[in-house]
Short mmCIF file of C-alpha atoms in Angstrom, two decimals:
data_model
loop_
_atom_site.label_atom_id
_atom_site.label_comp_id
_atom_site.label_asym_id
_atom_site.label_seq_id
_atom_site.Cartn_x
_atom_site.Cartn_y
_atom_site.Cartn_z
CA UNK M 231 59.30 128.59 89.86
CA UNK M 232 61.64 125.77 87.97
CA UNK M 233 64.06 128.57 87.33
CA UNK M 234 64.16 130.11 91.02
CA UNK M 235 64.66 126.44 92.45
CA UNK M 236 67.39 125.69 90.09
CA UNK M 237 69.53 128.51 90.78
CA UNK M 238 69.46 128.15 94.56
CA UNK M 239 70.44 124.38 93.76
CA UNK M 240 73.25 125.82 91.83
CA UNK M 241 74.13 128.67 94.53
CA UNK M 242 73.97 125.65 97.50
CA UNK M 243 75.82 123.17 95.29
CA UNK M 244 78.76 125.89 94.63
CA UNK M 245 78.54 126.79 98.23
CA UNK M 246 79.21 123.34 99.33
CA UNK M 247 81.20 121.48 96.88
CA UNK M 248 83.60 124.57 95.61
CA UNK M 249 84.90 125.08 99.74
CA UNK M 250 88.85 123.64 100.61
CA UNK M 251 87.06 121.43 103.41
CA UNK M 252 84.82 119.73 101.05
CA UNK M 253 87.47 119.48 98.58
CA UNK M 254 89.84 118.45 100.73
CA UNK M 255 87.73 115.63 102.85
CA UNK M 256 86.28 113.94 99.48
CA UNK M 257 89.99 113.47 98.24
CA UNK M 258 92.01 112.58 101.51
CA UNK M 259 89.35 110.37 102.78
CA UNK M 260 89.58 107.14 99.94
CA UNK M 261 93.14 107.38 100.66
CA UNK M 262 92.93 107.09 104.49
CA UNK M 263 90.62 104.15 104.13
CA UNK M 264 93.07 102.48 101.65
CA UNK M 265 95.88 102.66 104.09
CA UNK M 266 93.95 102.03 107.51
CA UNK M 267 94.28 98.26 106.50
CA UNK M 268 98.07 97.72 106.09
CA UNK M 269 98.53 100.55 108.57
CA UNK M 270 96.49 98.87 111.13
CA UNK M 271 98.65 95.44 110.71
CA UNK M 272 101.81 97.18 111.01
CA UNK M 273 100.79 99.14 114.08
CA UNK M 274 98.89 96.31 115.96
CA UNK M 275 101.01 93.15 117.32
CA UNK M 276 99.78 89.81 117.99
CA UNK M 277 103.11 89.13 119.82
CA UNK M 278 102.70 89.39 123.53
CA UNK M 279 104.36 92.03 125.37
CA UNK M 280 107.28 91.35 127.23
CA UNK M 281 105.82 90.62 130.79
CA UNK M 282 107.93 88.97 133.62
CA UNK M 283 106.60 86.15 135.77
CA UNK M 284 105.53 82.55 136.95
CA UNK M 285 102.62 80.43 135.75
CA UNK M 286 101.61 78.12 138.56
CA UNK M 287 100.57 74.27 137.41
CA UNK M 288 98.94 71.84 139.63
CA UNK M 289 98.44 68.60 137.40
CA UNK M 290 95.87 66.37 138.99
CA UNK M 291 95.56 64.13 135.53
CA UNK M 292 98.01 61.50 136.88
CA UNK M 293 100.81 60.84 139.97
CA UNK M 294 103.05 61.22 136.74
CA UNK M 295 102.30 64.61 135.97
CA UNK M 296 102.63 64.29 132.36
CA UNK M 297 100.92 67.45 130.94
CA UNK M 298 102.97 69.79 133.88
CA UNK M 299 106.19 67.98 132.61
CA UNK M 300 104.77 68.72 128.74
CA UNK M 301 103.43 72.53 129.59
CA UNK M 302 107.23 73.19 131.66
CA UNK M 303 108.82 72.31 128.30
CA UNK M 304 106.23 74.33 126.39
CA UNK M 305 106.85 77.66 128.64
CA UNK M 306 110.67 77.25 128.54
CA UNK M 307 112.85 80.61 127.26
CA UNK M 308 113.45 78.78 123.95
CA UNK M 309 110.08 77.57 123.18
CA UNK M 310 108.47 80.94 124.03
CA UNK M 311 110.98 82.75 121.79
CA UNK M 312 110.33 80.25 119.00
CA UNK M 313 106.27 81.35 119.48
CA UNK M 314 106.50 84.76 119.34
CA UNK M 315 109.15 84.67 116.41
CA UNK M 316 106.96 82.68 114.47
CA UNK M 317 104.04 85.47 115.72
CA UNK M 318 106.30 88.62 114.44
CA UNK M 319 107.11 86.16 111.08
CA UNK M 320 103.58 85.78 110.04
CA UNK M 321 102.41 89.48 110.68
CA UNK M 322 105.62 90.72 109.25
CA UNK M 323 104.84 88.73 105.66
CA UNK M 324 101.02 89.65 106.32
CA UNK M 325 101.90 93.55 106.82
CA UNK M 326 104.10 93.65 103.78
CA UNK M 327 101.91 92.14 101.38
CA UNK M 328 99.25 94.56 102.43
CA UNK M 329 101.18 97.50 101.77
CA UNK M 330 102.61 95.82 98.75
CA UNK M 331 98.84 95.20 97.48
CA UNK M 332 97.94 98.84 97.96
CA UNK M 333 100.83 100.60 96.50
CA UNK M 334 100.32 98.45 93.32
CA UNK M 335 103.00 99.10 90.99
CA UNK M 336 105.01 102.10 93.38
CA UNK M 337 108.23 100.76 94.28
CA UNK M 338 108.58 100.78 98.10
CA UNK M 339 111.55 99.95 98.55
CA UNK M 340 112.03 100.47 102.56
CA UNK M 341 108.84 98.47 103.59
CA UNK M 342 110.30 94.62 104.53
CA UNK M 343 113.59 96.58 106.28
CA UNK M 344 111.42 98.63 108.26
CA UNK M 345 108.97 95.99 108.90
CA UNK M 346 111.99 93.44 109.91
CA UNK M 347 113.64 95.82 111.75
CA UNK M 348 110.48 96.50 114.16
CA UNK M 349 110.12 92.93 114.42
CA UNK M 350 113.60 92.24 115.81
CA UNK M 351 113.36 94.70 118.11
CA UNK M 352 110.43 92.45 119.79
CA UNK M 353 111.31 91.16 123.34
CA UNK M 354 110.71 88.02 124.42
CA UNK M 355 108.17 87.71 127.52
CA UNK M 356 109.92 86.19 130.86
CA UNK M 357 107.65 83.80 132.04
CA UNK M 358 108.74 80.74 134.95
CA UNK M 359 107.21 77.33 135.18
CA UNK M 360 106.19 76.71 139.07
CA UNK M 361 104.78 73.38 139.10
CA UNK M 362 102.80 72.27 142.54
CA UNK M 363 101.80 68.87 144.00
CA UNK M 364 98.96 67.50 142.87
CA UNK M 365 97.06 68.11 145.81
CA UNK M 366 97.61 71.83 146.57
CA UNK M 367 94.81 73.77 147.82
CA UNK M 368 93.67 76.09 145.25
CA UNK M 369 92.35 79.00 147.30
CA UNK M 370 96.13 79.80 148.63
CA UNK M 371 97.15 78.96 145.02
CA UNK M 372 94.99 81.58 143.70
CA UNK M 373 95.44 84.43 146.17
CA UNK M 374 98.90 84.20 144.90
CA UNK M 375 97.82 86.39 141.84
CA UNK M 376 96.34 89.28 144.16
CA UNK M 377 98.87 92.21 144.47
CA UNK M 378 101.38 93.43 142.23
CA UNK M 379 101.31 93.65 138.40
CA UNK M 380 102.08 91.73 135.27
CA UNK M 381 106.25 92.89 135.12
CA UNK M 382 107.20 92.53 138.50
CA UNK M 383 107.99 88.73 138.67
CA UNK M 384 104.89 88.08 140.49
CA UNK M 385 102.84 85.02 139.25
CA UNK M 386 100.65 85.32 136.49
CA UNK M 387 98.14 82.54 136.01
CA UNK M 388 97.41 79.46 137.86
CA UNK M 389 96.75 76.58 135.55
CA UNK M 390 94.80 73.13 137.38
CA UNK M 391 94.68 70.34 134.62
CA UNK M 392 91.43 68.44 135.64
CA UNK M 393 91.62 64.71 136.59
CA UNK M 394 90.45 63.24 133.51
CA UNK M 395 92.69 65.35 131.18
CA UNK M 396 94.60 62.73 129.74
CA UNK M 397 92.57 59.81 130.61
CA UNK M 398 88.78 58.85 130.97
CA UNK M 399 87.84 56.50 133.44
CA UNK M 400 85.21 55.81 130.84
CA UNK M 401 85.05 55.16 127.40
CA UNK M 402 81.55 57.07 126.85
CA UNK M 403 82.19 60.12 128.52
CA UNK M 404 84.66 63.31 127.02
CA UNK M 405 87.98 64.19 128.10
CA UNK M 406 88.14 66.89 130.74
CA UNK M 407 90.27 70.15 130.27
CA UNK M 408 91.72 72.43 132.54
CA UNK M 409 91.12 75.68 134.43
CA UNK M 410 92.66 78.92 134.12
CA UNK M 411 93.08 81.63 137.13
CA UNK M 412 94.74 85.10 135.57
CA UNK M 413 96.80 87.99 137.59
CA UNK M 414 93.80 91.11 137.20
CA UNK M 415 95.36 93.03 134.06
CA UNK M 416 97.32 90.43 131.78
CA UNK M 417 97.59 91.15 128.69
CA UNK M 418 95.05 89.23 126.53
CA UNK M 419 98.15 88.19 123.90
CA UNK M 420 99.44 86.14 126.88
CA UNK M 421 96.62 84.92 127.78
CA UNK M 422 96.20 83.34 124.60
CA UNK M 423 99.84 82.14 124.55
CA UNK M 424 99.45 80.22 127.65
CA UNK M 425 96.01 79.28 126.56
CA UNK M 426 97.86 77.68 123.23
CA UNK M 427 101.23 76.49 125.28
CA UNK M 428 98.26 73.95 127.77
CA UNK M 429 96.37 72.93 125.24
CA UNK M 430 99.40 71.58 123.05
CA UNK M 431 100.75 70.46 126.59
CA UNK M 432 97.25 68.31 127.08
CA UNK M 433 97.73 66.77 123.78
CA UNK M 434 101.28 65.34 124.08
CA UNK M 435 100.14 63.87 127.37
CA UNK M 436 97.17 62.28 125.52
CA UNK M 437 98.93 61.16 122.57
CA UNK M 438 101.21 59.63 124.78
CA UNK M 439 99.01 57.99 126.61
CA UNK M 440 97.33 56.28 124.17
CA UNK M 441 100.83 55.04 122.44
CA UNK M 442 100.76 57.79 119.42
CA UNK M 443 103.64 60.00 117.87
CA UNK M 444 102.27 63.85 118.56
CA UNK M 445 104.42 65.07 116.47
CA UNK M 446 102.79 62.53 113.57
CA UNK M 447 99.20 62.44 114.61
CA UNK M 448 99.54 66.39 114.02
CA UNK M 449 100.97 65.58 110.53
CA UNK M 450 98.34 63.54 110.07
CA UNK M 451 95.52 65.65 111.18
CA UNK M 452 96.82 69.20 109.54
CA UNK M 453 95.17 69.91 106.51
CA UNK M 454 95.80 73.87 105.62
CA UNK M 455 93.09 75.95 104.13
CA UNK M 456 93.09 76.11 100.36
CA UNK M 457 92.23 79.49 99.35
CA UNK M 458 88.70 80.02 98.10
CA UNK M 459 88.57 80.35 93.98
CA UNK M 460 85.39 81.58 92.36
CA UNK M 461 84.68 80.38 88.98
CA UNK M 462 83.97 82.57 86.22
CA UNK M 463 82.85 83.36 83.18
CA UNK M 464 86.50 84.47 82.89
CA UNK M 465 87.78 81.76 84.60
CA UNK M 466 89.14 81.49 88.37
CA UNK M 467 88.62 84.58 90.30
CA UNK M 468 90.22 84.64 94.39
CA UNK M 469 87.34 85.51 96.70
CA UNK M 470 86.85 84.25 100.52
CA UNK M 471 84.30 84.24 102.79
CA UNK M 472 85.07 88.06 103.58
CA UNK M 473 83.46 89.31 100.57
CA UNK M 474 80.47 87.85 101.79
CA UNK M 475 80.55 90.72 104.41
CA UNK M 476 83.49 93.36 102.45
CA UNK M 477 80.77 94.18 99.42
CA UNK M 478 77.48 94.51 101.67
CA UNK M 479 79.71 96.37 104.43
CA UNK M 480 81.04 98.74 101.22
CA UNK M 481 77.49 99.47 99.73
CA UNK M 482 76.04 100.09 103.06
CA UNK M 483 78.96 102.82 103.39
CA UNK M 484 78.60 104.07 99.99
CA UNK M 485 74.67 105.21 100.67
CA UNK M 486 75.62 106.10 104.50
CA UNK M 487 78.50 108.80 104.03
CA UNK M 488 77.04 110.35 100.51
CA UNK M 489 73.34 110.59 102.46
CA UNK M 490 74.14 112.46 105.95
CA UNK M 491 77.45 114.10 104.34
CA UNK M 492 74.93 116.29 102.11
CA UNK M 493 72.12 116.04 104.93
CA UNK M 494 74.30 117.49 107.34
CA UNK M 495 75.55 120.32 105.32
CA UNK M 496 72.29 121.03 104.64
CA UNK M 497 71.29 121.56 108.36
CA UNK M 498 74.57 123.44 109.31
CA UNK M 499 73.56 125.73 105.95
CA UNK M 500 69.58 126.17 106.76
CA UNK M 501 70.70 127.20 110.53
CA UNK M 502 73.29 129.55 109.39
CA UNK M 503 71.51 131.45 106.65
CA UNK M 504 68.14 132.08 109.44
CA UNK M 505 70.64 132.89 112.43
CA UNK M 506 72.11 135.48 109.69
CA UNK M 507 68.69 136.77 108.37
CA UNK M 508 69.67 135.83 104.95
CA UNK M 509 66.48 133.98 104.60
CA UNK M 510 64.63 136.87 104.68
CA UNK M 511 66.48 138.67 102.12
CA UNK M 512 66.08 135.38 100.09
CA UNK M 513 62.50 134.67 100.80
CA UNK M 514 62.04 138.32 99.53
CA UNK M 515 62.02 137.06 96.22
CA UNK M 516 61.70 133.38 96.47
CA UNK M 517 58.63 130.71 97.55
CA UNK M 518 59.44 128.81 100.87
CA UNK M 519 58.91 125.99 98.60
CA UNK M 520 61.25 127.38 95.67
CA UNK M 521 63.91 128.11 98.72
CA UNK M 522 63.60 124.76 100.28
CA UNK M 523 63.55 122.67 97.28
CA UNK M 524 66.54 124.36 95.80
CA UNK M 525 68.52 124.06 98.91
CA UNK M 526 67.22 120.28 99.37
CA UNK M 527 68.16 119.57 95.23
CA UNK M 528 71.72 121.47 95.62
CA UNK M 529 72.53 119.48 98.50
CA UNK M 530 71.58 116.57 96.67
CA UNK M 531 73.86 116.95 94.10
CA UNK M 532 76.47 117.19 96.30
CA UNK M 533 75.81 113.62 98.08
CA UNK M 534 75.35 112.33 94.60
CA UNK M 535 78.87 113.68 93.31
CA UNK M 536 80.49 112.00 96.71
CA UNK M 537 78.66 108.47 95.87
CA UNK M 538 79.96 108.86 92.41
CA UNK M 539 82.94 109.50 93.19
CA UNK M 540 83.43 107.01 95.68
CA UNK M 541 82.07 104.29 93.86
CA UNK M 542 84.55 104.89 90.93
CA UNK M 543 87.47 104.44 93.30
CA UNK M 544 85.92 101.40 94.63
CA UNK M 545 84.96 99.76 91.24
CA UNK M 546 88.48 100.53 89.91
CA UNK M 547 90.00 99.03 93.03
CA UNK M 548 88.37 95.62 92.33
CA UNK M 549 88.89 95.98 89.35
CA UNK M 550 92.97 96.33 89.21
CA UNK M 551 93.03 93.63 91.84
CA UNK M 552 91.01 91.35 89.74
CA UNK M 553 88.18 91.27 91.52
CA UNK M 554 84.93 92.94 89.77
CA UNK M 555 83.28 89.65 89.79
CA UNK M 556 82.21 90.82 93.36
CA UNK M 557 79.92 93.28 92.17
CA UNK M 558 76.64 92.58 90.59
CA UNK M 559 76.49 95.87 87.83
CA UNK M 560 73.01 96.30 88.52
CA UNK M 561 73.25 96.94 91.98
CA UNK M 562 75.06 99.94 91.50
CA UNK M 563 72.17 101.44 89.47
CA UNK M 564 69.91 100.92 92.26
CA UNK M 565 72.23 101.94 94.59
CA UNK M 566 71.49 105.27 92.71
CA UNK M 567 67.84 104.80 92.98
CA UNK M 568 68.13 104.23 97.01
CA UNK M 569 70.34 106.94 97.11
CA UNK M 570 67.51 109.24 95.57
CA UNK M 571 65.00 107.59 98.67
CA UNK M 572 67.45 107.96 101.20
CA UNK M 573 68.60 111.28 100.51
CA UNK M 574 65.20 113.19 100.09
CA UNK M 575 64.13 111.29 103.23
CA UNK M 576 66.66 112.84 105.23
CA UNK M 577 67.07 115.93 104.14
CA UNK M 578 63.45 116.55 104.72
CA UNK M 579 63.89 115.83 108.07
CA UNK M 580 66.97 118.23 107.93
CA UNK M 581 65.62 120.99 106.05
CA UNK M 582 62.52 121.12 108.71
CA UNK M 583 64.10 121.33 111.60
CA UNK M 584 66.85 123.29 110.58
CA UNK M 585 64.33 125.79 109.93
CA UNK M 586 62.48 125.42 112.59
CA UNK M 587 65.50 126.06 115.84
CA UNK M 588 68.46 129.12 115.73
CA UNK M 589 71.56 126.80 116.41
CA UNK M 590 72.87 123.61 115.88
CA UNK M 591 72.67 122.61 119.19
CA UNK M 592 68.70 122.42 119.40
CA UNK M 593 68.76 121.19 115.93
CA UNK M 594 70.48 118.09 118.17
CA UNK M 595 67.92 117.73 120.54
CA UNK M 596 65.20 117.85 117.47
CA UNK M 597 66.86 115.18 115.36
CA UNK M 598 67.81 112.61 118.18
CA UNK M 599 64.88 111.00 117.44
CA UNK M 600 65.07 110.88 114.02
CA UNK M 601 68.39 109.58 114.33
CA UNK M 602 68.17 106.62 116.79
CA UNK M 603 65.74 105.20 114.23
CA UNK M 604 68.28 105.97 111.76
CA UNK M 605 71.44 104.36 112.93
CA UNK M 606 69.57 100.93 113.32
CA UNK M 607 71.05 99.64 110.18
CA UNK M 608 73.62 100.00 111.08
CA UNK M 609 73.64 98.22 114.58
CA UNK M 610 71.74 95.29 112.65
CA UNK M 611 74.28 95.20 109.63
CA UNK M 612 75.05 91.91 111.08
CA UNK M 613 72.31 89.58 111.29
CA UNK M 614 71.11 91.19 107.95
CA UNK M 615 73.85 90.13 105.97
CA UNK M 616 74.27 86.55 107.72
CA UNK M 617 70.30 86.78 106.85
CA UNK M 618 69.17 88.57 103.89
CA UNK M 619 66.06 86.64 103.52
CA UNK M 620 65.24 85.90 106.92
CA UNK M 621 61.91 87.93 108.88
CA UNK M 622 64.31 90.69 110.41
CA UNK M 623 65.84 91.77 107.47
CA UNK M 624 62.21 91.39 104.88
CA UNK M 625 60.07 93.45 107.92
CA UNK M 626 63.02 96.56 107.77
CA UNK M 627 62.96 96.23 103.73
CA UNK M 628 59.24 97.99 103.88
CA UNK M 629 59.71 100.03 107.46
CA UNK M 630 59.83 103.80 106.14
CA UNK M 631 63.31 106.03 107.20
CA UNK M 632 65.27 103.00 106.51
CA UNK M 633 64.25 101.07 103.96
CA UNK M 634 66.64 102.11 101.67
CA UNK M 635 69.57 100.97 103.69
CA UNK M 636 68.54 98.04 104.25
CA UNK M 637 67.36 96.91 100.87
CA UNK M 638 71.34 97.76 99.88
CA UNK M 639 72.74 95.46 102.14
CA UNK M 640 70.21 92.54 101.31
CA UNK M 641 70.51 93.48 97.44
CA UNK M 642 74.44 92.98 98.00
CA UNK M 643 74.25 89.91 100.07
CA UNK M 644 74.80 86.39 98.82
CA UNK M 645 71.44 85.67 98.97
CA UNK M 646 69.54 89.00 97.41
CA UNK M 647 65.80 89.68 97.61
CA UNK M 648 63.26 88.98 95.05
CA UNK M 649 62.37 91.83 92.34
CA UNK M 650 59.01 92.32 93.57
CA UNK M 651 60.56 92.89 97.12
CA UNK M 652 62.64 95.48 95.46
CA UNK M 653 59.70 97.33 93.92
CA UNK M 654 57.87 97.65 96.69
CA UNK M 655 60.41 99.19 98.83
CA UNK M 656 60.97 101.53 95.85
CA UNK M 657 57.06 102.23 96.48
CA UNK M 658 57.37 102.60 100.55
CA UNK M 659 60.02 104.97 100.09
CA UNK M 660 59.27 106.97 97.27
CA UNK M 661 55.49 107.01 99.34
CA UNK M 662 57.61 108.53 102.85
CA UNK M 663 59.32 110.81 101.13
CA UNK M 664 56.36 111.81 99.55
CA UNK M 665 54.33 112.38 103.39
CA UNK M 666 57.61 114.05 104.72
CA UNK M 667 57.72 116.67 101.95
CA UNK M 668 54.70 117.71 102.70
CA UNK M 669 55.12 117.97 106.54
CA UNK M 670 58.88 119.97 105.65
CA UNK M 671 57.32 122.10 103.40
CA UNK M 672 54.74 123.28 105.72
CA UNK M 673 57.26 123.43 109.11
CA UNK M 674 60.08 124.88 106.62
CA UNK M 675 57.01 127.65 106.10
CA UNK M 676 56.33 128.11 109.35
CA UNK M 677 59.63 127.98 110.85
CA UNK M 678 61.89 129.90 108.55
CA UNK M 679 60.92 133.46 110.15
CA UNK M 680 60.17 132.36 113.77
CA UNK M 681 62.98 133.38 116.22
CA UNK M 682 62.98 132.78 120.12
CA UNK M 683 62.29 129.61 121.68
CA UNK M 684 63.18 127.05 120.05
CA UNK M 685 59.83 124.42 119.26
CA UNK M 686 59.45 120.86 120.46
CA UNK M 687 58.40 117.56 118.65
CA UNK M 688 55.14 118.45 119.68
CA UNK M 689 55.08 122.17 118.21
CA UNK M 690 56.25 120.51 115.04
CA UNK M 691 53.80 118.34 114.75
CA UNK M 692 51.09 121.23 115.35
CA UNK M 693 52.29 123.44 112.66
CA UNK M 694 52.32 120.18 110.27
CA UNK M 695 48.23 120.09 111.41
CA UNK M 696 47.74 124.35 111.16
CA UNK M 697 49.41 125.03 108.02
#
């Protein structure tokens, strides 16, 4: 029996690894992932885009008008060049050290022209100051942004600075602020511009108000970020708060594309093989066990080879760039372990209802489900992380299907679980994998040789009872 599973491992292992698609997605896919970072910088701009128009003002914080006066100079032609430049200048440097980071030691000779160049080719949004008495009415004010569109001079916003803006007619209570009424469609990167351009505008009139330098209280008041330094047993390592999420976020990846890569090709090749009668030629001289636990072991192998694989490129990554102190060593041996859980868990699932239903659209309808439970670590990837310990995160640790998933992001986290929380999820999944086996093997039995209509949850769960 050992002998008959093993070589239909082998024969589903050579089917799927030794095919140009496999081959070819497994090698082109670290690479796309290494580039969609400094590709995504150089292809998305923070810099506004170049939209012509007015921004209304009414200034009720004094007769004086001081932040109107302030904002007019802030929206100016020169002052709105000087933003975006400064924009393009920071994304420019940030782009180019990206791509310098990822090619490493490959000379690329062309990157800061070609980044520069795209930058200077930037134009400069066209937006009018149109400041109104302090005592317009705001509905006509407003229904001035109805109509038209964001590049045909119209007006754009409608700022009202509210009466206590600059000064409180109390000492207890807060400052107020200042509304903000956009044209429908406006770009979001001018929102924020103007957004910016009134709330520096507030603060000169404030400043000023009081008797204060703004351009000294802000040189008083800046203090710039250092950059986070973790300390080592090899001294000072860089890190940042994004590794908090970057190694969790990378784990949870690992497990997620080696698991449903092989479970998937192990539906698509269960479905195929009984819409081709093959199985019957194969079951001729094989077990539906021996069949099913070969294909299910071959597959395996071939979501083992992809975590392997992947995690080499990822551990060498961090560790030309210095930065292997991220990853706790033993973590990638239970990564294995999960992977083991999470794998037979799914293909189970896989290898019984691809058995079970003659194309891969009912296989759909079979494994939605399945599936919704499925993709809830990933929708809660988030408030596990921030929360490794908390109840969410400790109840879905010992829930069966997912376990696994979610024991990787908490045993990555900067706050992992206790051993004997490990352990038992080891326990709970080895245990569901254990229960599904037994329900595959017996629909896998079952279903292998029926043809027709295709069976429902419920039919499933009948031949699980009969067999």
């Amino acid at each position: 029996m050992i002998t008959k599973t093993l070589h239909v491992a082998l024969r589903e292992f050579k089917a799927t690894v030794l095919t140009k698609g496999f081959i070819l997605g497994v090698l082109i896919m670290p690479f796309l992932m290494m580039g969609a970072v400094p590709a995504a910088m150089l292809l998305v701009s923070r810099t506004p885009p170049a939209v012509d128009g007015s921004v209304a003002i009414i200034d009720r914080s004094s007769d004086a008008q001081p932040v109107a006066a302030a904002l007019t100079q802030a929206l100016s032609p020169a002052s709105i060049e000087t933003w975006v430049r400064e924009q393009t200048e920071e994304t420019t440097e940030q782009a180019t050290a990206a791509v310098k980071k990822v090619a490493g030691d490959i000379p690329v000779p062309d990157a800061d022209a070609a980044i520069k160049t795209a930058a200077a080719s930037i134009v400069v949004p066209k937006v009018q100051s149109e400041v109104l008495p302090a005592d317009t009415d705001e509905k006509p004010a407003k229904d001035a942004l109805i109509g038209g569109d964001p590049y045909d001079g119209s007006r754009l916003a409608l700022i009202v600075i509210h009466p206590t803006a600059v000064n409180k007619p109390d000492a207890d209570e807060n400052f107020g602020g200042y509304s903000l009424f956009i044209k429908k469609g406006l770009d979001a990167r001018v929102q924020g511009m103007i957004r910016e351009k009134t709330r520096s505008a507030i603060f000169e009139a404030r400043a000023a108000a009081n008797g204060l330098d703004p351009v000294r209280v802000r040189t008083i008041t800046r203090i710039d970020a250092p950059d986070t330094v973790t300390w080592t047993e090899d001294g000072e390592k860089s890190s940042g708060e994004a590794a908090q999420f970057l190694v969790p976020v990378g784990f949870m990846l690992l497990l997620w594309i080696s698991v449903f890569t092989g479970g998937q090709y192990l539906l698509t090749s269960t479905i195929e093989e009984k819409s081709n009668r093959i199985m019957e030629v194969l079951l001729s001289a094989l077990s539906p066990m021996e069949l099913m636990s070969g294909k299910i072991i071959g597959q395996m192998c071939a979501g083992l080879l992809i975590l392997v694989l992947y995690s080499v490129l990822g551990v060498s990554s961090l560790i030309a760039f210095q930065q292997s102190h991220l990853v706790n060593w033993a973590n990638l041996a239970l990564l294995v372990v999960y992977f083991f859980i999470a794998f037979a868990t799914i293909a189970c699932m896989m290898a019984a209802v691809g058995s079970a239903v003659n194309d891969i659209h009912e296989a759909q309808a079979l494994m939605t489900p399945f599936m919704l439970v499925l993709i809830a670590p990933m929708l809660l990837m988030m408030p596990i992380i921030m929360n490794p310990n908390g109840a969410l995160a400790t109840t879905l640790s010992f829930t069966p299907l997912i376990n696994p998933f979610v024991m990787v992001l908490r045993l990555s986290s900067s706050d992992p679980p206790p051993f004997w929380q490990v352990g038992l999820s080891i326990i709970i999944g080895a245990a569901t994998v254990y229960v599904l086996a037994l329900g595959a093997a017996k629909v896998f039995r079952i279903g292998i040789l029926m043809y027709g209509k295709p069976p429902n949850f419920a039919t499933l769960v009948r031949w699980v009872k009969m067999a």
